[in-house]
CSV table of C-alpha atoms (C1' of nucleotides) in Angstrom, one decimal:
chain,number,residue,atom,x,y,z
A,262,UNK,CA,-22.1,18.1,0.5
A,263,UNK,CA,-22.0,21.4,1.7
A,264,UNK,CA,-24.9,21.6,4.1
A,265,UNK,CA,-24.3,21.7,7.9
A,266,UNK,CA,-25.5,18.3,8.6
A,267,UNK,CA,-22.9,16.7,5.9
A,268,UNK,CA,-20.2,18.5,7.9
A,269,UNK,CA,-21.6,16.8,11.1
A,270,UNK,CA,-20.8,13.3,9.3
A,271,UNK,CA,-17.8,14.3,7.8
A,272,UNK,CA,-16.4,15.4,11.1
A,273,UNK,CA,-18.0,12.1,13.1
A,274,UNK,CA,-17.0,9.2,10.5
A,275,UNK,CA,-12.8,9.2,11.1
A,276,UNK,CA,-12.9,8.9,14.8
A,277,UNK,CA,-15.8,6.8,14.9
A,278,UNK,CA,-13.8,4.5,12.1
A,279,UNK,CA,-10.6,4.7,13.9
A,280,UNK,CA,-12.6,3.4,17.5
A,281,UNK,CA,-14.5,0.9,15.8
A,282,UNK,CA,-11.0,-0.4,13.9
A,283,UNK,CA,-9.4,-0.4,17.4
A,284,UNK,CA,-12.0,-2.4,19.7
A,285,UNK,CA,-12.4,-4.7,17.0
A,286,UNK,CA,-8.4,-5.3,17.5
A,287,UNK,CA,-9.0,-5.5,20.8
A,288,UNK,CA,-11.7,-8.3,20.4
A,289,UNK,CA,-9.6,-10.2,18.6
A,290,UNK,CA,-6.8,-10.3,21.0
A,291,UNK,CA,-9.1,-11.3,23.7
A,292,UNK,CA,-9.6,-15.1,22.7
A,293,UNK,CA,-7.3,-18.0,22.1
A,294,UNK,CA,-8.7,-20.7,19.9
A,295,UNK,CA,-5.8,-21.7,17.6
A,296,UNK,CA,-7.6,-21.4,14.7
A,297,UNK,CA,-6.7,-18.9,11.5
A,298,UNK,CA,-9.1,-16.0,10.9
A,299,UNK,CA,-10.2,-17.6,7.6
A,300,UNK,CA,-10.9,-21.2,9.5
A,301,UNK,CA,-13.4,-19.1,12.1
A,302,UNK,CA,-15.0,-17.5,9.7
A,303,UNK,CA,-15.6,-20.9,7.9
A,304,UNK,CA,-17.0,-22.4,10.7
A,305,UNK,CA,-19.2,-19.3,11.5
A,306,UNK,CA,-20.9,-19.5,8.5
A,307,UNK,CA,-21.4,-23.3,9.1
A,308,UNK,CA,-23.0,-22.5,12.1
A,309,UNK,CA,-25.0,-19.7,11.0
A,310,UNK,CA,-26.4,-21.4,8.0
A,311,UNK,CA,-26.0,-25.1,8.5
A,312,UNK,CA,-24.5,-27.5,6.1
A,313,UNK,CA,-22.9,-25.7,2.9
A,314,UNK,CA,-21.6,-26.6,-0.4
A,315,UNK,CA,-17.9,-25.4,-1.3
A,316,UNK,CA,-19.1,-23.0,-4.0
A,317,UNK,CA,-21.4,-21.4,-1.5
A,318,UNK,CA,-18.6,-21.5,1.1
A,319,UNK,CA,-16.7,-19.7,-1.2
A,320,UNK,CA,-19.3,-17.2,-2.2
A,321,UNK,CA,-20.1,-16.2,1.2
A,322,UNK,CA,-16.4,-16.2,2.3
A,323,UNK,CA,-15.6,-14.1,-0.8
A,324,UNK,CA,-12.4,-16.4,-1.3
A,325,UNK,CA,-11.5,-18.4,-4.3
A,326,UNK,CA,-12.1,-22.2,-4.4
A,327,UNK,CA,-9.3,-23.8,-4.5
A,328,UNK,CA,-8.7,-21.9,-1.4
A,329,UNK,CA,-11.8,-22.9,0.1
A,330,UNK,CA,-10.8,-26.5,-0.7
A,331,UNK,CA,-7.4,-26.4,1.2
A,332,UNK,CA,-8.9,-24.5,4.4
A,333,UNK,CA,-11.6,-26.9,4.5
A,334,UNK,CA,-9.5,-29.8,4.0
A,335,UNK,CA,-7.5,-29.2,6.9
A,336,UNK,CA,-10.4,-28.4,8.9
A,337,UNK,CA,-11.5,-31.9,8.4
A,338,UNK,CA,-8.1,-33.5,9.1
A,339,UNK,CA,-8.9,-31.5,12.4
A,340,UNK,CA,-12.3,-32.9,12.7
A,341,UNK,CA,-14.0,-29.9,12.9
A,342,UNK,CA,-15.8,-30.1,9.5
A,343,UNK,CA,-17.2,-33.5,7.5
A,344,UNK,CA,-17.6,-33.7,3.9
A,345,UNK,CA,-20.1,-35.8,2.0
A,346,UNK,CA,-21.5,-35.8,-1.3
A,347,UNK,CA,-24.7,-33.7,-2.3
A,348,UNK,CA,-27.5,-36.3,-2.9
A,349,UNK,CA,-29.3,-34.0,-4.9
A,350,UNK,CA,-25.8,-33.4,-7.4
A,351,UNK,CA,-23.0,-35.4,-7.3
A,352,UNK,CA,-20.8,-32.9,-8.6
A,353,UNK,CA,-21.3,-30.7,-5.1
A,354,UNK,CA,-19.8,-31.3,-1.8
A,355,UNK,CA,-21.5,-30.8,1.4
A,356,UNK,CA,-19.3,-29.2,4.4
A,357,UNK,CA,-20.8,-29.7,7.6
A,358,UNK,CA,-19.5,-28.2,11.1
A,359,UNK,CA,-18.8,-30.8,14.3
A,360,UNK,CA,-20.1,-30.4,17.8
A,361,UNK,CA,-16.6,-29.9,18.5
A,362,UNK,CA,-16.3,-26.8,16.0
A,363,UNK,CA,-19.6,-25.4,17.8
A,364,UNK,CA,-17.9,-25.9,20.9
A,365,UNK,CA,-14.6,-24.0,20.3
A,366,UNK,CA,-16.7,-21.1,18.8
A,367,UNK,CA,-19.0,-20.5,21.5
A,368,UNK,CA,-16.1,-20.8,23.7
A,369,UNK,CA,-14.5,-17.7,21.7
A,370,UNK,CA,-17.5,-15.8,21.7
A,371,UNK,CA,-17.8,-16.2,25.6
A,372,UNK,CA,-14.3,-14.9,26.1
A,373,UNK,CA,-14.7,-11.7,24.0
A,374,UNK,CA,-18.3,-11.1,25.5
A,375,UNK,CA,-16.9,-11.3,29.0
A,376,UNK,CA,-14.0,-9.2,27.9
A,377,UNK,CA,-16.8,-6.7,27.0
A,378,UNK,CA,-18.7,-7.3,30.1
A,379,UNK,CA,-16.2,-6.7,32.4
A,380,UNK,CA,-15.0,-3.3,30.7
A,381,UNK,CA,-18.6,-2.3,30.5
A,382,UNK,CA,-18.4,-2.4,34.3
A,383,UNK,CA,-16.5,0.5,34.6
A,384,UNK,CA,-19.2,2.5,32.7
A,385,UNK,CA,-21.9,4.7,34.3
A,386,UNK,CA,-25.5,3.7,33.7
A,387,UNK,CA,-26.1,6.4,31.1
A,388,UNK,CA,-23.1,5.6,29.4
A,389,UNK,CA,-24.0,1.7,29.3
A,390,UNK,CA,-27.6,2.8,27.8
A,391,UNK,CA,-26.1,5.0,25.2
A,392,UNK,CA,-23.9,1.8,23.9
A,393,UNK,CA,-27.0,0.5,24.0
A,394,UNK,CA,-28.7,2.7,21.7
A,395,UNK,CA,-25.7,2.9,20.0
A,396,UNK,CA,-25.7,-1.2,18.9
A,397,UNK,CA,-28.5,-0.8,17.0
A,398,UNK,CA,-27.3,2.0,15.0
A,399,UNK,CA,-24.0,0.4,14.5
A,400,UNK,CA,-25.7,-2.5,13.1
A,401,UNK,CA,-27.5,-0.3,10.7
A,402,UNK,CA,-24.4,1.6,9.6
A,403,UNK,CA,-22.7,-1.8,8.9
A,404,UNK,CA,-25.8,-3.2,6.5
A,405,UNK,CA,-26.2,-1.5,2.9
A,406,UNK,CA,-29.0,0.3,2.3
B,83,UNK,CA,-21.8,-10.8,38.8
B,84,UNK,CA,-25.5,-11.5,39.9
B,85,UNK,CA,-26.2,-7.5,40.5
B,86,UNK,CA,-28.8,-6.2,38.3
B,87,UNK,CA,-25.9,-3.7,36.6
B,88,UNK,CA,-23.8,-6.9,36.0
B,89,UNK,CA,-27.0,-8.5,33.9
B,90,UNK,CA,-27.4,-5.3,31.9
B,91,UNK,CA,-23.6,-6.0,31.1
B,92,UNK,CA,-23.7,-9.5,30.2
B,93,UNK,CA,-26.8,-8.5,28.1
B,94,UNK,CA,-25.1,-6.0,26.1
B,95,UNK,CA,-21.7,-7.1,25.5
B,96,UNK,CA,-22.7,-9.5,22.5
B,97,UNK,CA,-24.6,-7.9,20.4
B,98,UNK,CA,-22.2,-5.0,20.9
B,99,UNK,CA,-19.6,-7.3,20.0
B,100,UNK,CA,-21.2,-8.5,17.2
B,101,UNK,CA,-22.1,-5.2,15.6
B,102,UNK,CA,-18.2,-4.1,16.3
B,103,UNK,CA,-17.0,-6.9,14.1
B,104,UNK,CA,-19.5,-6.5,11.3
B,105,UNK,CA,-18.9,-2.8,10.9
B,106,UNK,CA,-15.1,-3.1,11.4
B,107,UNK,CA,-15.5,-6.3,8.6
B,108,UNK,CA,-17.7,-3.8,6.2
B,109,UNK,CA,-15.2,-0.7,6.7
B,110,UNK,CA,-12.1,-3.0,5.5
B,111,UNK,CA,-14.0,-3.9,2.4
B,112,UNK,CA,-14.4,-0.6,1.6
B,113,UNK,CA,-10.6,0.4,0.3
B,114,UNK,CA,-8.3,-1.1,-2.3
B,115,UNK,CA,-4.8,-0.1,-1.6
B,116,UNK,CA,-3.1,-3.1,-2.9
B,117,UNK,CA,-1.7,-3.8,0.8
B,118,UNK,CA,-1.7,-6.6,2.7
B,119,UNK,CA,-3.3,-6.0,6.4
B,120,UNK,CA,0.3,-6.3,7.7
B,121,UNK,CA,2.0,-4.0,5.4
B,122,UNK,CA,-0.8,-1.7,5.9
B,123,UNK,CA,-0.8,-1.8,10.0
B,124,UNK,CA,3.5,-1.7,9.4
B,125,UNK,CA,2.7,2.0,7.7
B,126,UNK,CA,0.3,2.9,9.9
B,127,UNK,CA,2.6,2.7,12.7
B,128,UNK,CA,5.6,4.4,11.0
B,129,UNK,CA,3.1,7.1,9.9
B,130,UNK,CA,2.0,7.5,13.7
B,131,UNK,CA,6.0,7.0,15.5
B,132,UNK,CA,7.7,8.1,12.9
B,133,UNK,CA,11.1,6.1,12.0
B,134,UNK,CA,11.6,2.8,14.1
B,135,UNK,CA,13.7,0.3,14.7
B,136,UNK,CA,12.9,-3.6,13.5
B,137,UNK,CA,12.6,-4.5,17.0
B,138,UNK,CA,10.6,-1.6,18.1
B,139,UNK,CA,8.4,-2.9,15.1
B,140,UNK,CA,7.8,-6.3,16.0
B,141,UNK,CA,6.9,-5.4,19.4
B,142,UNK,CA,4.3,-2.8,18.1
B,143,UNK,CA,3.0,-5.5,15.8
B,144,UNK,CA,3.2,-8.3,18.1
B,145,UNK,CA,5.0,-10.5,15.4
B,146,UNK,CA,8.2,-12.3,15.1
B,147,UNK,CA,11.4,-10.3,14.2
B,148,UNK,CA,11.9,-12.6,11.2
B,149,UNK,CA,8.1,-11.9,10.0
B,150,UNK,CA,9.0,-8.1,10.1
B,151,UNK,CA,12.4,-9.1,8.1
B,152,UNK,CA,10.2,-10.2,5.3
B,153,UNK,CA,7.3,-7.6,5.2
B,154,UNK,CA,9.5,-4.7,5.6
B,155,UNK,CA,12.1,-6.2,2.9
B,156,UNK,CA,9.0,-6.3,0.4
B,157,UNK,CA,7.8,-2.9,1.4
B,158,UNK,CA,11.3,-1.6,0.7
B,159,UNK,CA,11.2,-3.1,-2.4
B,160,UNK,CA,8.3,-1.6,-3.6
B,161,UNK,CA,9.5,1.9,-2.6
B,162,UNK,CA,7.1,2.7,0.4
B,163,UNK,CA,10.1,2.3,3.0
B,164,UNK,CA,13.5,3.0,3.2
B,165,UNK,CA,16.1,1.4,5.7
B,166,UNK,CA,19.2,3.3,7.1
B,167,UNK,CA,21.3,1.9,10.2
B,168,UNK,CA,21.0,3.5,13.4
B,169,UNK,CA,23.6,6.0,14.0
B,170,UNK,CA,23.5,5.5,17.5
B,171,UNK,CA,23.8,1.4,17.3
B,172,UNK,CA,25.2,0.0,14.5
B,173,UNK,CA,23.3,-3.0,15.2
B,174,UNK,CA,20.2,-1.6,14.8
B,175,UNK,CA,18.4,-0.8,11.7
B,176,UNK,CA,15.7,2.4,11.2
B,177,UNK,CA,12.6,1.7,9.2
B,178,UNK,CA,11.4,5.3,7.5
B,179,UNK,CA,8.1,5.4,5.6
B,180,UNK,CA,8.2,7.1,2.5
B,181,UNK,CA,5.9,9.9,1.2
B,182,UNK,CA,4.1,7.7,-1.1
B,183,UNK,CA,3.1,5.4,1.5
B,184,UNK,CA,1.7,8.1,3.6
B,185,UNK,CA,-0.1,8.7,0.6
B,186,UNK,CA,-1.6,5.6,0.0
B,187,UNK,CA,-2.5,5.6,3.7
B,188,UNK,CA,-4.4,8.9,3.3
B,189,UNK,CA,-6.7,7.7,0.2
B,190,UNK,CA,-7.5,4.6,2.6
B,191,UNK,CA,-8.6,6.4,5.2
B,192,UNK,CA,-10.7,8.9,3.2
B,193,UNK,CA,-12.4,5.7,1.4
B,194,UNK,CA,-13.2,4.7,4.8
B,195,UNK,CA,-14.7,7.6,6.1
B,196,UNK,CA,-16.0,8.5,3.2
B,197,UNK,CA,-18.4,5.5,3.4
B,198,UNK,CA,-18.8,6.1,6.9
B,199,UNK,CA,-20.1,9.6,6.0
B,200,UNK,CA,-22.4,8.5,3.4
B,201,UNK,CA,-24.1,5.9,5.8
B,202,UNK,CA,-24.5,8.3,8.5
B,203,UNK,CA,-26.3,10.8,5.8
B,204,UNK,CA,-29.3,8.3,6.4
B,205,UNK,CA,-29.4,8.9,9.9
B,206,UNK,CA,-31.4,11.2,11.9
B,207,UNK,CA,-29.9,14.2,13.7
B,208,UNK,CA,-30.3,12.3,17.1
B,209,UNK,CA,-28.9,9.3,16.3
B,210,UNK,CA,-25.8,10.6,14.7
B,211,UNK,CA,-25.5,12.7,18.5
B,212,UNK,CA,-25.6,9.2,20.0
B,213,UNK,CA,-23.2,7.9,17.6
B,214,UNK,CA,-21.3,10.6,18.7
B,215,UNK,CA,-21.4,10.4,22.5
B,216,UNK,CA,-20.6,6.6,21.6
B,217,UNK,CA,-17.3,7.0,20.3
B,218,UNK,CA,-15.8,8.3,22.9
B,219,UNK,CA,-17.1,5.4,24.8
B,220,UNK,CA,-15.8,2.8,22.4
B,221,UNK,CA,-12.2,4.5,22.4
B,222,UNK,CA,-12.7,3.9,26.2
B,223,UNK,CA,-13.6,-0.1,25.7
B,224,UNK,CA,-10.8,-0.8,23.9
B,225,UNK,CA,-8.4,0.7,26.0
B,226,UNK,CA,-7.4,-1.1,29.0
B,227,UNK,CA,-7.8,0.2,32.6
C,232,DT,C1',28.3,-13.0,26.8
C,233,DA,C1',24.1,-10.6,25.0
C,234,DT,C1',21.5,-8.3,21.4
C,235,DT,C1',19.5,-7.0,16.6
C,236,DG,C1',18.6,-8.8,12.7
C,237,DT,C1',18.7,-12.3,8.7
C,238,DT,C1',18.6,-16.5,6.7
C,239,DA,C1',16.7,-21.6,6.9
C,240,DT,C1',12.9,-23.9,6.8
C,241,DA,C1',7.9,-25.5,7.7
C,242,DC,C1',3.1,-24.6,7.5
C,243,DT,C1',-1.2,-21.6,6.6
C,244,DC,C1',-3.9,-18.4,3.0
C,245,DT,C1',-4.4,-16.7,-1.0
C,246,DA,C1',-4.7,-16.7,-6.3
C,247,DT,C1',-4.6,-18.4,-11.4
C,248,DA,C1',-4.4,-22.2,-14.8
C,249,DA,C1',-4.9,-26.6,-15.8
C,250,DC,C1',-7.6,-30.9,-14.5
C,251,DT,C1',-11.1,-34.3,-13.2
C,252,DA,C1',-16.1,-35.9,-12.6
C,253,DT,C1',-20.5,-35.0,-13.1
C,254,DA,C1',-25.1,-33.0,-15.0
D,243,DT,C1',-20.8,-28.2,-23.1
D,244,DA,C1',-21.2,-26.2,-18.5
D,245,DT,C1',-20.5,-26.6,-13.6
D,246,DA,C1',-18.5,-28.4,-9.1
D,247,DG,C1',-14.6,-29.1,-6.9
D,248,DT,C1',-9.4,-30.6,-6.9
D,249,DT,C1',-4.5,-30.1,-8.0
D,250,DA,C1',-0.4,-27.4,-9.4
D,251,DT,C1',2.2,-23.7,-8.8
D,252,DA,C1',3.6,-19.3,-6.9
D,253,DG,C1',3.7,-15.3,-3.7
D,254,DA,C1',2.3,-13.5,1.4
D,255,DG,C1',2.3,-14.0,6.4
D,256,DT,C1',3.8,-16.5,10.2
D,257,DA,C1',6.8,-19.0,13.4
D,258,DT,C1',11.0,-21.7,15.8
D,259,DA,C1',16.1,-22.3,15.2
D,260,DA,C1',20.5,-21.5,13.7
D,261,DC,C1',23.4,-17.9,12.2
D,262,DA,C1',26.8,-13.3,11.6
D,263,DA,C1',27.4,-9.0,13.3
D,264,DT,C1',27.8,-5.3,16.8
D,265,DA,C1',27.9,-3.7,21.6
DNA sequence: TATTGTTATACTCTATAACTATA
DNA sequence: TATAGTTATAGAGTATAACAATA
């Protein structure tokens, strides 16, 4: 804890934390999709994993079963997901996202990436390379272990 | 748009965007303060700028005046802010955060920084240096212009 | 008359407790 | 009896519209 290395880490952590928070906030502002954060996150999970049961969604999203019920119900009402009884267990419901949902998600991602890309154009080649290396490191930072 | 440089930017933007989003989410998980995101953000604004009027808070937080009214009312009920009439304009209300609020904010920052610092200990010196350079670049990325 | 803030109302997200249907 | 999901209820955040107090 008192090694020179630990000091470097303690010094870097606060400004890095601030920078990450600010950039994440700025990126969230950069898209208008008429989805709430929960709706967007659930659609992204379905996009990533394919059809999921209500309980799996609750577990992935770390929110309660009744909350998932409500959000999925509203997404269904907007035609962004469909529900069907799991053929292997009639107690379970499979939630599937619709093509319209994928198209909304892709639009959001494109808007946010386009914002980043246009900001990156103001950076030097060396700076872009530093960020490229940092991207891998940030990914590792977010992963436990 | 078709220059080699633009291609580099378009290639970097999506993974960088993903990495930022994930790390920001991971950091948010790393603190338990019994504050909602809106409450935390309002207290952080007061911490940064000193006492603010309701309208200034609404403008900084980019939420409606009635929403600010409700949130500040609940923060006041918990003893985290106080309200006083602006001596220079009796229509306005000055909102001031209490020492207890600052102490909660500092605890959250310390928890999140401690998480980052402990993750950084698993990185090589060269990697830490890359992240140090990247921190400045991320700050610039989030800033318009 | 214009500005500052609050109240009324409505919708979404969130949780816990109670319930229904199926295994 | 245990599990998957929904319904009931309540509190917080969000907005727009209508209102009160002050400039």
